[in-house]
Amino acid sequence: MKVLICGAGQVGFGIAERLSAEDNDVSIIDNSASLVQRVADILDVRGFVGHGSHPDILDEAGARDADMIIAVTLHDEVNMVACQVAHSLFNIPTKIARIRAQSYLEPHWRDLFSREHMPIDVIISPEIEVGDMVLRRLSLPGAFETVSFGDGAISVVGVTCEEDCPIVDTPLSQLTELFPDLPAVVVAVVREGRLFVPRGGDHLLAGDDAYFVAPNDQVERTLKIFGHDEQQARRVIIAGGGNVGLYVAKRLEELQSSTRLKLIETRRERAVQIAEQLNRTVVLHGSSLDEEMLKEADVANADTMVALTNDDQVNILSCIMANRLGCARTLCLLNNAGYTAMVRSLGIDASINPRGITVSRVLQHVRRGRIRAVHSIQNGAGEVIEAEALETSPLVGKPLREIDLPDGLRIGAILRDGDSRLPHGHTQINAFLRLIIFSTAAIVPQSVQLFPVISHFFYELP
């Protein structure tokens, strides 16, 4: 597949890295020569310096025979115009744009992005994607990662096995015997920095991070089996009143009327502005790095501190200070994925990487075949994939025990008409069933080939 990427920042680089590793023909455009040079030096991609919305630059980059354009520059308007030019002048079939300004995304302006006006097939809003991820983490405080699949029916949850985890040193094959009515499957384990797909005879050890797949109504029960019985946060402090912080506060007001919210914002003008948009949230003007401010917010009695500023260092230090002052749990936003492994050792319970979320959203529209959703974990070391099996799939028509699945792949759940069931050796996959699978990064291309479409590429559009 030939793909043009407009924007060579963190998100553009992440997308180019994943697509080029899967043997796609990738060209990347940015008006910063240093960024383009960096990408071209590290990755097997072609780099072009210029504005991604200019026809001559798109033409030079190969727009005439491109299959897809992904516009993820820092400017919404450049991304929108790039997609318009790609459609009007080059007839590029699939156009994806990152749009951050919420005004463009209001429901009553929805027709703006129709094919008759500004034809963008997929719109990605990092603020909404990240905000929704924060809300899911707050709803399941025992987990360090949680993602929904199957139209919200299935969750993939990351949980740490502490010293007192009841199922430590128990072979995974015995869990079914111990909990016969629990439809949960452990699909991946991270041990001492190494991610692997466990077998039935493997044990979980204290300190492991485990990822399990379970129906939504069984997630809390499964977390308890792992020794996590934390209550949902009722007193939340948000550090940072930017677009993400404001979105999270608004949604918490709507969804959890009993939650007591406080928001700390450093800019006085912004603090006044967001205070007018919120109904029950106490907005405080000050720095989340100021100990007196944290005490004024009553951080010692807070269930969760959520640091959502644009500065990773501020987010990390805010959470460390909140922990020291007695806050029960902390969650921080990290734009630099390199910090992710470090923050857990500092006592921060969970982190969210916007780049990883955006890259995952893009990948589900790039994969060949019936791929409905993709989520990348552990900085790209593995992927959770939701896919539909057509008649052309080698999985269809055989019991799972007779299928030679590649090492590094695990089927976590099978979905049919909104209901999920556990995969067993005797389970036969029928056409049009949806599967939730985990795949290590090395075999993602093989995993995707299990869900082919013969005559065309399929892109699932919202």
Tab-separated table of C-alpha atoms in Angstrom:
chain	number	residue	atom	x	y	z
A	1	MET	CA	0.000	0.000	0.000
A	2	LYS	CA	1.264	3.463	-0.850
A	3	VAL	CA	0.695	5.951	1.982
A	4	LEU	CA	1.404	9.683	2.270
A	5	ILE	CA	1.873	11.079	5.777
A	6	CYS	CA	1.663	14.831	6.298
A	7	GLY	CA	3.449	15.764	9.514
A	8	ALA	CA	6.751	14.354	10.798
A	9	GLY	CA	6.218	15.046	14.488
A	10	GLN	CA	5.804	12.375	17.153
A	11	VAL	CA	2.529	11.045	15.757
A	12	GLY	CA	3.625	11.128	12.124
A	13	PHE	CA	6.911	9.445	13.015
A	14	GLY	CA	5.076	6.737	14.985
A	15	ILE	CA	2.726	5.991	12.094
A	16	ALA	CA	5.565	5.945	9.567
A	17	GLU	CA	7.584	3.639	11.810
A	18	ARG	CA	4.785	1.074	12.038
A	19	LEU	CA	3.736	1.223	8.379
A	20	SER	CA	7.256	1.057	6.969
A	21	ALA	CA	8.027	-1.938	9.195
A	22	GLU	CA	5.131	-3.741	7.508
A	23	ASP	CA	6.560	-3.157	4.014
A	24	ASN	CA	4.218	-0.343	3.004
A	25	ASP	CA	5.480	2.317	0.591
A	26	VAL	CA	5.581	5.398	2.840
A	27	SER	CA	6.316	9.037	2.005
A	28	ILE	CA	6.358	11.676	4.743
A	29	ILE	CA	5.977	15.441	4.289
A	30	ASP	CA	6.820	18.255	6.700
A	31	ASN	CA	7.913	21.870	6.357
A	32	SER	CA	10.713	21.241	8.858
A	33	ALA	CA	13.769	19.966	7.014
A	34	SER	CA	15.327	18.675	10.245
A	35	LEU	CA	12.278	16.556	11.103
A	36	VAL	CA	12.104	15.124	7.592
A	37	GLN	CA	15.827	14.325	7.668
A	38	ARG	CA	15.470	12.606	11.038
A	39	VAL	CA	12.649	10.368	9.807
A	40	ALA	CA	14.443	9.549	6.550
A	41	ASP	CA	17.655	8.692	8.420
A	42	ILE	CA	15.963	6.312	10.852
A	43	LEU	CA	13.174	4.742	8.781
A	44	ASP	CA	12.842	3.226	5.332
A	45	VAL	CA	10.635	6.050	4.028
A	46	ARG	CA	10.940	8.892	1.526
A	47	GLY	CA	10.986	12.403	2.961
A	48	PHE	CA	9.785	15.630	1.339
A	49	VAL	CA	10.162	19.159	2.709
A	50	GLY	CA	7.186	21.439	2.178
A	51	HIS	CA	3.571	22.088	3.167
A	52	GLY	CA	1.441	18.955	3.133
A	53	SER	CA	-1.519	20.867	1.726
A	54	HIS	CA	0.331	22.219	-1.335
A	55	PRO	CA	-0.521	20.369	-4.572
A	56	ASP	CA	3.024	20.478	-5.946
A	57	ILE	CA	4.470	18.900	-2.800
A	58	LEU	CA	1.790	16.186	-2.750
A	59	ASP	CA	2.436	15.491	-6.414
A	60	GLU	CA	6.175	15.216	-5.824
A	61	ALA	CA	5.548	12.805	-2.948
A	62	GLY	CA	3.530	10.485	-5.205
A	63	ALA	CA	-0.077	11.496	-4.598
A	64	ARG	CA	-1.169	10.441	-8.104
A	65	ASP	CA	-0.936	6.747	-7.237
A	66	ALA	CA	-1.315	6.849	-3.444
A	67	ASP	CA	-3.865	4.639	-1.686
A	68	MET	CA	-4.142	6.762	1.458
A	69	ILE	CA	-3.211	10.128	2.928
A	70	ILE	CA	-2.812	10.597	6.683
A	71	ALA	CA	-2.676	14.271	7.695
A	72	VAL	CA	-1.391	14.672	11.256
A	73	THR	CA	0.358	18.046	11.279
A	74	LEU	CA	-0.043	20.348	14.279
A	75	HIS	CA	-2.578	22.483	12.395
A	76	ASP	CA	-6.170	21.334	11.811
A	77	GLU	CA	-6.615	23.561	8.793
A	78	VAL	CA	-3.527	22.166	7.051
A	79	ASN	CA	-4.785	18.634	7.683
A	80	MET	CA	-8.233	19.475	6.326
A	81	VAL	CA	-6.932	21.204	3.202
A	82	ALA	CA	-4.453	18.380	2.555
A	83	CYS	CA	-7.355	15.916	2.463
A	84	GLN	CA	-9.394	18.221	0.217
A	85	VAL	CA	-6.518	18.579	-2.258
A	86	ALA	CA	-5.857	14.835	-2.109
A	87	HIS	CA	-9.491	14.220	-3.061
A	88	SER	CA	-10.074	16.959	-5.609
A	89	LEU	CA	-6.793	16.799	-7.538
A	90	PHE	CA	-5.437	13.301	-6.962
A	91	ASN	CA	-8.487	11.177	-6.124
A	92	ILE	CA	-6.742	9.448	-3.222
A	93	PRO	CA	-9.256	6.831	-2.002
A	94	THR	CA	-8.842	7.110	1.786
A	95	LYS	CA	-8.195	10.318	3.704
A	96	ILE	CA	-7.475	10.483	7.443
A	97	ALA	CA	-7.075	13.756	9.349
A	98	ARG	CA	-6.217	14.656	12.910
A	99	ILE	CA	-8.510	17.471	14.065
A	100	ARG	CA	-8.071	18.903	17.539
A	101	ALA	CA	-10.405	21.925	17.660
A	102	GLN	CA	-13.677	20.722	19.153
A	103	SER	CA	-15.653	23.381	17.281
A	104	TYR	CA	-15.177	21.453	14.030
A	105	LEU	CA	-16.522	18.305	15.685
A	106	GLU	CA	-19.806	19.661	17.030
A	107	PRO	CA	-22.694	17.407	15.893
A	108	HIS	CA	-24.542	20.195	14.096
A	109	TRP	CA	-21.487	20.841	11.874
A	110	ARG	CA	-21.079	17.152	11.045
A	111	ASP	CA	-21.976	17.644	7.374
A	112	LEU	CA	-18.804	19.709	6.905
A	113	PHE	CA	-16.771	16.541	6.327
A	114	SER	CA	-19.177	14.847	3.930
A	115	ARG	CA	-17.998	13.821	0.471
A	116	GLU	CA	-19.840	16.779	-1.080
A	117	HIS	CA	-17.997	19.330	1.053
A	118	MET	CA	-14.661	18.454	2.649
A	119	PRO	CA	-14.263	14.717	2.078
A	120	ILE	CA	-12.422	13.247	5.068
A	121	ASP	CA	-13.092	9.560	5.616
A	122	VAL	CA	-11.711	9.255	9.148
A	123	ILE	CA	-11.380	12.045	11.706
A	124	ILE	CA	-9.152	11.475	14.707
A	125	SER	CA	-9.521	13.773	17.709
A	126	PRO	CA	-6.631	13.160	20.140
A	127	GLU	CA	-8.366	15.075	22.922
A	128	ILE	CA	-11.484	12.903	22.760
A	129	GLU	CA	-9.515	9.672	22.326
A	130	VAL	CA	-7.224	10.477	25.257
A	131	GLY	CA	-10.089	11.813	27.377
A	132	ASP	CA	-12.124	8.642	26.877
A	133	MET	CA	-9.077	6.562	27.806
A	134	VAL	CA	-8.705	8.567	31.031
A	135	LEU	CA	-12.364	7.957	31.861
A	136	ARG	CA	-11.974	4.206	31.330
A	137	ARG	CA	-8.930	4.152	33.614
A	138	LEU	CA	-10.837	6.035	36.318
A	139	SER	CA	-13.714	3.552	36.101
A	140	LEU	CA	-11.314	0.616	36.687
A	141	PRO	CA	-8.723	1.889	39.175
A	142	GLY	CA	-7.147	-1.537	39.648
A	143	ALA	CA	-5.955	-1.602	36.030
A	144	PHE	CA	-3.051	0.270	34.473
A	145	GLU	CA	-4.553	-0.073	30.979
A	146	THR	CA	-8.032	-0.757	29.648
A	147	VAL	CA	-9.423	-0.696	26.108
A	148	SER	CA	-12.899	-1.543	24.771
A	149	PHE	CA	-13.633	-3.733	21.752
A	150	GLY	CA	-16.695	-5.311	20.179
A	151	ASP	CA	-18.786	-2.128	20.300
A	152	GLY	CA	-18.118	-1.884	24.018
A	153	ALA	CA	-18.927	-5.525	24.870
A	154	ILE	CA	-15.342	-6.664	25.518
A	155	SER	CA	-12.473	-5.125	27.479
A	156	VAL	CA	-8.754	-5.784	27.284
A	157	VAL	CA	-7.260	-4.949	30.668
A	158	GLY	CA	-3.682	-4.633	31.871
A	159	VAL	CA	-3.123	-5.490	35.550
A	160	THR	CA	-0.047	-5.806	37.744
A	161	CYS	CA	0.396	-9.003	39.753
A	162	GLU	CA	1.363	-7.839	43.246
A	163	GLU	CA	2.969	-10.003	45.937
A	164	ASP	CA	-0.471	-10.780	47.378
A	165	CYS	CA	-2.063	-11.694	44.020
A	166	PRO	CA	-4.099	-14.872	44.757
A	167	ILE	CA	-3.270	-16.551	41.438
A	168	VAL	CA	0.499	-16.048	41.441
A	169	ASP	CA	2.364	-19.343	40.825
A	170	THR	CA	-0.802	-21.009	39.531
A	171	PRO	CA	-0.614	-22.567	36.036
A	172	LEU	CA	-2.926	-20.627	33.716
A	173	SER	CA	-4.547	-23.899	32.597
A	174	GLN	CA	-5.795	-24.402	36.168
A	175	LEU	CA	-7.594	-21.064	36.285
A	176	THR	CA	-10.424	-22.512	34.220
A	177	GLU	CA	-10.816	-25.293	36.786
A	178	LEU	CA	-10.703	-22.859	39.707
A	179	PHE	CA	-13.121	-20.397	38.071
A	180	PRO	CA	-15.158	-22.453	35.560
A	181	ASP	CA	-17.749	-19.726	34.951
A	182	LEU	CA	-15.233	-16.897	34.403
A	183	PRO	CA	-14.977	-16.025	30.681
A	184	ALA	CA	-11.554	-14.348	30.880
A	185	VAL	CA	-8.353	-15.208	28.998
A	186	VAL	CA	-4.806	-14.054	29.766
A	187	VAL	CA	-3.417	-13.174	26.329
A	188	ALA	CA	-0.081	-11.537	27.154
A	189	VAL	CA	2.424	-11.174	29.972
A	190	VAL	CA	5.223	-8.654	30.462
A	191	ARG	CA	8.033	-9.974	32.677
A	192	GLU	CA	11.193	-7.957	33.335
A	193	GLY	CA	10.500	-5.869	30.243
A	194	ARG	CA	9.900	-8.822	27.912
A	195	LEU	CA	6.440	-9.354	26.408
A	196	PHE	CA	5.301	-12.868	25.537
A	197	VAL	CA	2.150	-14.899	24.893
A	198	PRO	CA	1.743	-17.396	27.764
A	199	ARG	CA	0.917	-21.075	27.366
A	200	GLY	CA	-1.365	-23.121	29.596
A	201	GLY	CA	1.511	-24.414	31.711
A	202	ASP	CA	2.969	-20.955	32.392
A	203	HIS	CA	2.681	-19.329	35.811
A	204	LEU	CA	2.177	-15.678	36.642
A	205	LEU	CA	4.858	-14.287	38.946
A	206	ALA	CA	4.783	-11.382	41.368
A	207	GLY	CA	5.769	-8.266	39.445
A	208	ASP	CA	4.339	-9.475	36.129
A	209	ASP	CA	2.053	-7.267	34.082
A	210	ALA	CA	-0.745	-9.392	32.632
A	211	TYR	CA	-3.250	-8.505	29.917
A	212	PHE	CA	-6.585	-10.304	29.985
A	213	VAL	CA	-9.668	-10.265	27.757
A	214	ALA	CA	-13.105	-10.396	29.388
A	215	PRO	CA	-16.705	-9.286	28.834
A	216	ASN	CA	-17.318	-5.866	30.355
A	217	ASP	CA	-19.616	-7.237	33.047
A	218	GLN	CA	-16.873	-9.622	34.218
A	219	VAL	CA	-13.950	-7.190	34.356
A	220	GLU	CA	-14.374	-6.119	37.997
A	221	ARG	CA	-14.705	-9.737	39.113
A	222	THR	CA	-11.572	-10.680	37.164
A	223	LEU	CA	-9.654	-7.790	38.731
A	224	LYS	CA	-10.634	-9.099	42.189
A	225	ILE	CA	-9.237	-12.518	41.264
A	226	PHE	CA	-5.964	-10.742	40.471
A	227	GLY	CA	-6.104	-9.135	43.924
A	228	HIS	CA	-7.349	-5.715	42.817
A	229	ASP	CA	-10.512	-4.603	44.597
A	230	GLU	CA	-10.041	-0.840	44.403
A	231	GLN	CA	-13.185	1.265	44.492
A	232	GLN	CA	-14.100	3.647	41.688
A	233	ALA	CA	-12.756	7.148	42.296
A	234	ARG	CA	-15.206	9.532	43.961
A	235	ARG	CA	-12.804	12.386	44.739
A	236	VAL	CA	-10.744	13.359	41.687
A	237	ILE	CA	-8.198	16.144	41.174
A	238	ILE	CA	-7.315	17.106	37.590
A	239	ALA	CA	-4.069	18.978	36.955
A	240	GLY	CA	-4.294	20.913	33.685
A	241	GLY	CA	-7.276	22.707	32.210
A	242	GLY	CA	-6.422	22.249	28.543
A	243	ASN	CA	-8.680	20.545	26.048
A	244	VAL	CA	-8.170	17.083	27.568
A	245	GLY	CA	-8.612	18.229	31.169
A	246	LEU	CA	-11.758	20.173	30.324
A	247	TYR	CA	-13.211	17.229	28.355
A	248	VAL	CA	-12.569	14.808	31.229
A	249	ALA	CA	-14.132	17.178	33.773
A	250	LYS	CA	-17.237	17.705	31.624
A	251	ARG	CA	-17.720	13.978	31.037
A	252	LEU	CA	-17.249	13.156	34.715
A	253	GLU	CA	-19.889	15.740	35.598
A	254	GLU	CA	-22.252	14.093	33.126
A	255	LEU	CA	-21.501	10.444	33.950
A	256	GLN	CA	-20.749	10.456	37.674
A	257	SER	CA	-22.911	12.953	39.495
A	258	SER	CA	-21.581	11.864	42.900
A	259	THR	CA	-17.912	12.457	42.008
A	260	ARG	CA	-16.312	15.474	43.674
A	261	LEU	CA	-14.055	17.234	41.173
A	262	LYS	CA	-11.307	19.810	41.527
A	263	LEU	CA	-9.252	21.166	38.627
A	264	ILE	CA	-5.954	23.068	38.899
A	265	GLU	CA	-4.998	25.430	36.054
A	266	THR	CA	-1.911	27.675	35.959
A	267	ARG	CA	-3.262	30.334	33.573
A	268	ARG	CA	-5.730	32.658	35.261
A	269	GLU	CA	-7.600	33.554	32.064
A	270	ARG	CA	-8.023	29.883	31.165
A	271	ALA	CA	-9.111	29.038	34.717
A	272	VAL	CA	-11.886	31.655	34.529
A	273	GLN	CA	-12.915	30.426	31.079
A	274	ILE	CA	-13.288	26.776	32.054
A	275	ALA	CA	-14.971	27.623	35.367
A	276	GLU	CA	-17.786	29.155	33.301
A	277	GLN	CA	-18.168	25.901	31.332
A	278	LEU	CA	-18.279	23.556	34.335
A	279	ASN	CA	-21.107	23.182	36.820
A	280	ARG	CA	-19.873	21.137	39.773
A	281	THR	CA	-16.102	21.276	39.394
A	282	VAL	CA	-14.092	23.524	41.724
A	283	VAL	CA	-11.527	25.309	39.535
A	284	LEU	CA	-8.347	26.452	41.308
A	285	HIS	CA	-5.865	28.919	39.809
A	286	GLY	CA	-2.309	27.833	40.543
A	287	SER	CA	0.402	25.276	39.848
A	288	SER	CA	0.046	21.572	40.492
A	289	LEU	CA	3.747	21.658	41.466
A	290	ASP	CA	2.941	23.993	44.368
A	291	GLU	CA	2.608	21.937	47.558
A	292	GLU	CA	0.327	24.522	49.155
A	293	MET	CA	-1.958	24.393	46.101
A	294	LEU	CA	-2.161	20.595	46.325
A	295	LYS	CA	-2.991	20.867	50.004
A	296	GLU	CA	-5.678	23.448	49.228
A	297	ALA	CA	-7.136	20.933	46.738
A	298	ASP	CA	-7.153	18.399	49.629
A	299	VAL	CA	-4.979	15.962	47.709
A	300	ALA	CA	-4.416	13.886	50.857
A	301	ASN	CA	-8.043	12.758	50.764
A	302	ALA	CA	-8.332	12.390	46.978
A	303	ASP	CA	-8.922	8.998	45.402
A	304	THR	CA	-7.094	9.887	42.186
A	305	MET	CA	-4.860	12.643	40.868
A	306	VAL	CA	-4.951	12.925	37.055
A	307	ALA	CA	-2.133	15.035	35.579
A	308	LEU	CA	-3.096	16.184	32.067
A	309	THR	CA	-0.911	19.199	31.325
A	310	ASN	CA	1.105	19.518	28.108
A	311	ASP	CA	4.385	19.103	30.014
A	312	ASP	CA	5.458	15.529	30.807
A	313	GLN	CA	7.821	16.628	33.573
A	314	VAL	CA	5.066	18.614	35.279
A	315	ASN	CA	2.733	15.623	35.044
A	316	ILE	CA	5.304	13.234	36.522
A	317	LEU	CA	6.340	15.548	39.363
A	318	SER	CA	2.718	16.457	40.159
A	319	CYS	CA	1.880	12.789	40.594
A	320	ILE	CA	4.969	12.129	42.728
A	321	MET	CA	4.073	15.060	44.990
A	322	ALA	CA	0.449	13.923	45.182
A	323	ASN	CA	1.588	10.436	46.216
A	324	ARG	CA	3.860	11.862	48.883
A	325	LEU	CA	1.008	13.981	50.272
A	326	GLY	CA	-1.282	10.963	50.584
A	327	CYS	CA	-3.257	10.697	47.321
A	328	ALA	CA	-4.481	7.111	46.855
A	329	ARG	CA	-3.774	6.751	43.107
A	330	THR	CA	-2.168	8.737	40.309
A	331	LEU	CA	-2.500	8.811	36.529
A	332	CYS	CA	-0.456	10.979	34.197
A	333	LEU	CA	-0.337	11.941	30.528
A	334	LEU	CA	2.998	11.234	28.832
A	335	ASN	CA	3.764	12.480	25.339
A	336	ASN	CA	7.246	10.958	25.495
A	337	ALA	CA	6.761	7.191	25.355
A	338	GLY	CA	10.298	6.764	26.686
A	339	TYR	CA	9.093	7.827	30.133
A	340	THR	CA	6.456	5.082	30.332
A	341	ALA	CA	8.629	2.371	31.862
A	342	MET	CA	10.166	4.824	34.316
A	343	VAL	CA	6.997	6.240	35.850
A	344	ARG	CA	5.816	2.909	37.248
A	345	SER	CA	9.044	2.661	39.260
A	346	LEU	CA	8.318	6.137	40.663
A	347	GLY	CA	5.045	4.951	42.172
A	348	ILE	CA	2.748	6.396	39.506
A	349	ASP	CA	-0.065	3.902	38.999
A	350	ALA	CA	-0.795	4.408	35.302
A	351	SER	CA	0.074	6.563	32.325
A	352	ILE	CA	-1.455	7.387	28.958
A	353	ASN	CA	0.483	8.081	25.766
A	354	PRO	CA	-1.496	10.162	23.216
A	355	ARG	CA	0.794	9.182	20.357
A	356	GLY	CA	0.170	5.490	20.977
A	357	ILE	CA	-3.585	6.020	21.016
A	358	THR	CA	-3.554	8.016	17.777
A	359	VAL	CA	-1.277	5.513	16.022
A	360	SER	CA	-3.592	2.674	17.071
A	361	ARG	CA	-6.607	4.498	15.651
A	362	VAL	CA	-4.838	5.044	12.340
A	363	LEU	CA	-3.651	1.446	12.071
A	364	GLN	CA	-7.160	0.011	12.125
A	365	HIS	CA	-7.882	1.891	8.881
A	366	VAL	CA	-4.632	0.858	7.218
A	367	ARG	CA	-4.695	-2.879	7.812
A	368	ARG	CA	-5.678	-5.024	4.870
A	369	GLY	CA	-8.704	-7.243	5.439
A	370	ARG	CA	-11.585	-7.141	7.903
A	371	ILE	CA	-9.823	-5.297	10.710
A	372	ARG	CA	-12.269	-3.382	12.884
A	373	ALA	CA	-10.072	-2.087	15.697
A	374	VAL	CA	-6.428	-2.056	16.753
A	375	HIS	CA	-4.742	-1.104	20.006
A	376	SER	CA	-0.985	-1.055	20.457
A	377	ILE	CA	0.482	-1.985	23.862
A	378	GLN	CA	3.911	-1.738	25.463
A	379	ASN	CA	5.151	0.906	22.994
A	380	GLY	CA	4.313	-1.236	19.974
A	381	ALA	CA	5.649	-4.573	21.293
A	382	GLY	CA	2.211	-6.100	20.720
A	383	GLU	CA	-1.247	-5.373	19.345
A	384	VAL	CA	-4.764	-6.270	20.285
A	385	ILE	CA	-6.809	-6.648	17.101
A	386	GLU	CA	-10.544	-7.001	16.539
A	387	ALA	CA	-11.215	-8.659	13.198
A	388	GLU	CA	-14.066	-10.298	11.300
A	389	ALA	CA	-13.520	-13.723	9.776
A	390	LEU	CA	-14.902	-14.029	6.239
A	391	GLU	CA	-15.274	-17.202	4.191
A	392	THR	CA	-11.803	-16.503	2.815
A	393	SER	CA	-10.165	-16.770	6.245
A	394	PRO	CA	-8.108	-19.921	6.933
A	395	LEU	CA	-9.650	-19.898	10.426
A	396	VAL	CA	-13.174	-20.611	9.160
A	397	GLY	CA	-14.639	-24.106	9.214
A	398	LYS	CA	-12.111	-25.868	11.447
A	399	PRO	CA	-11.843	-26.509	15.204
A	400	LEU	CA	-9.168	-24.288	16.717
A	401	ARG	CA	-7.087	-27.304	17.763
A	402	GLU	CA	-6.619	-28.170	14.076
A	403	ILE	CA	-5.395	-24.711	13.094
A	404	ASP	CA	-1.672	-24.063	13.154
A	405	LEU	CA	-1.699	-20.604	14.721
A	406	PRO	CA	1.661	-18.803	14.686
A	407	ASP	CA	3.613	-18.519	17.929
A	408	GLY	CA	2.967	-15.121	19.455
A	409	LEU	CA	-0.766	-15.073	18.650
A	410	ARG	CA	-3.604	-15.764	21.093
A	411	ILE	CA	-7.358	-15.613	20.537
A	412	GLY	CA	-8.948	-13.927	23.537
A	413	ALA	CA	-12.650	-13.896	22.704
A	414	ILE	CA	-15.165	-14.714	19.983
A	415	LEU	CA	-18.075	-12.347	19.378
A	416	ARG	CA	-21.409	-13.156	17.816
A	417	ASP	CA	-24.408	-10.804	17.804
A	418	GLY	CA	-23.003	-8.863	20.734
A	419	ASP	CA	-22.380	-11.964	22.889
A	420	SER	CA	-18.895	-13.220	23.642
A	421	ARG	CA	-17.557	-16.657	24.395
A	422	LEU	CA	-14.241	-18.183	25.329
A	423	PRO	CA	-12.203	-19.949	22.655
A	424	HIS	CA	-11.585	-23.662	23.278
A	425	GLY	CA	-9.833	-26.338	21.264
A	426	HIS	CA	-13.133	-27.677	19.965
A	427	THR	CA	-14.449	-24.212	19.044
A	428	GLN	CA	-15.153	-23.835	15.325
A	429	ILE	CA	-14.942	-20.382	13.766
A	430	ASN	CA	-17.802	-19.626	11.410
A	431	ALA	CA	-17.875	-16.891	8.796
A	432	PHE	CA	-18.705	-13.362	10.000
A	433	LEU	CA	-17.782	-14.022	13.618
A	434	ARG	CA	-15.597	-11.378	15.193
A	435	LEU	CA	-12.446	-12.303	17.070
A	436	ILE	CA	-10.379	-10.411	19.632
A	437	ILE	CA	-6.777	-11.533	19.197
A	438	PHE	CA	-3.434	-10.570	20.662
A	439	SER	CA	-0.340	-10.595	18.470
A	440	THR	CA	3.270	-9.777	19.184
A	441	ALA	CA	4.650	-7.093	16.871
A	442	ALA	CA	6.873	-9.531	14.984
A	443	ILE	CA	3.933	-11.540	13.637
A	444	VAL	CA	1.341	-8.800	13.112
A	445	PRO	CA	1.584	-9.186	9.292
A	446	GLN	CA	0.883	-12.938	9.627
A	447	SER	CA	-1.977	-12.259	12.033
A	448	VAL	CA	-3.604	-9.758	9.680
A	449	GLN	CA	-3.355	-12.263	6.803
A	450	LEU	CA	-5.727	-14.546	8.717
A	451	PHE	CA	-8.526	-12.077	7.838
A	452	PRO	CA	-8.179	-11.465	4.085
A	453	VAL	CA	-10.531	-9.826	1.630
A	454	ILE	CA	-9.911	-11.163	-1.854
A	455	SER	CA	-10.991	-8.436	-4.214
A	456	HIS	CA	-10.271	-5.220	-2.367
A	457	PHE	CA	-8.899	-3.548	0.721
A	458	PHE	CA	-11.547	-2.990	3.372
A	459	TYR	CA	-11.542	0.138	5.473
A	460	GLU	CA	-14.038	0.292	8.323
A	461	LEU	CA	-15.074	3.930	8.527
A	462	PRO	CA	-17.017	5.516	11.359
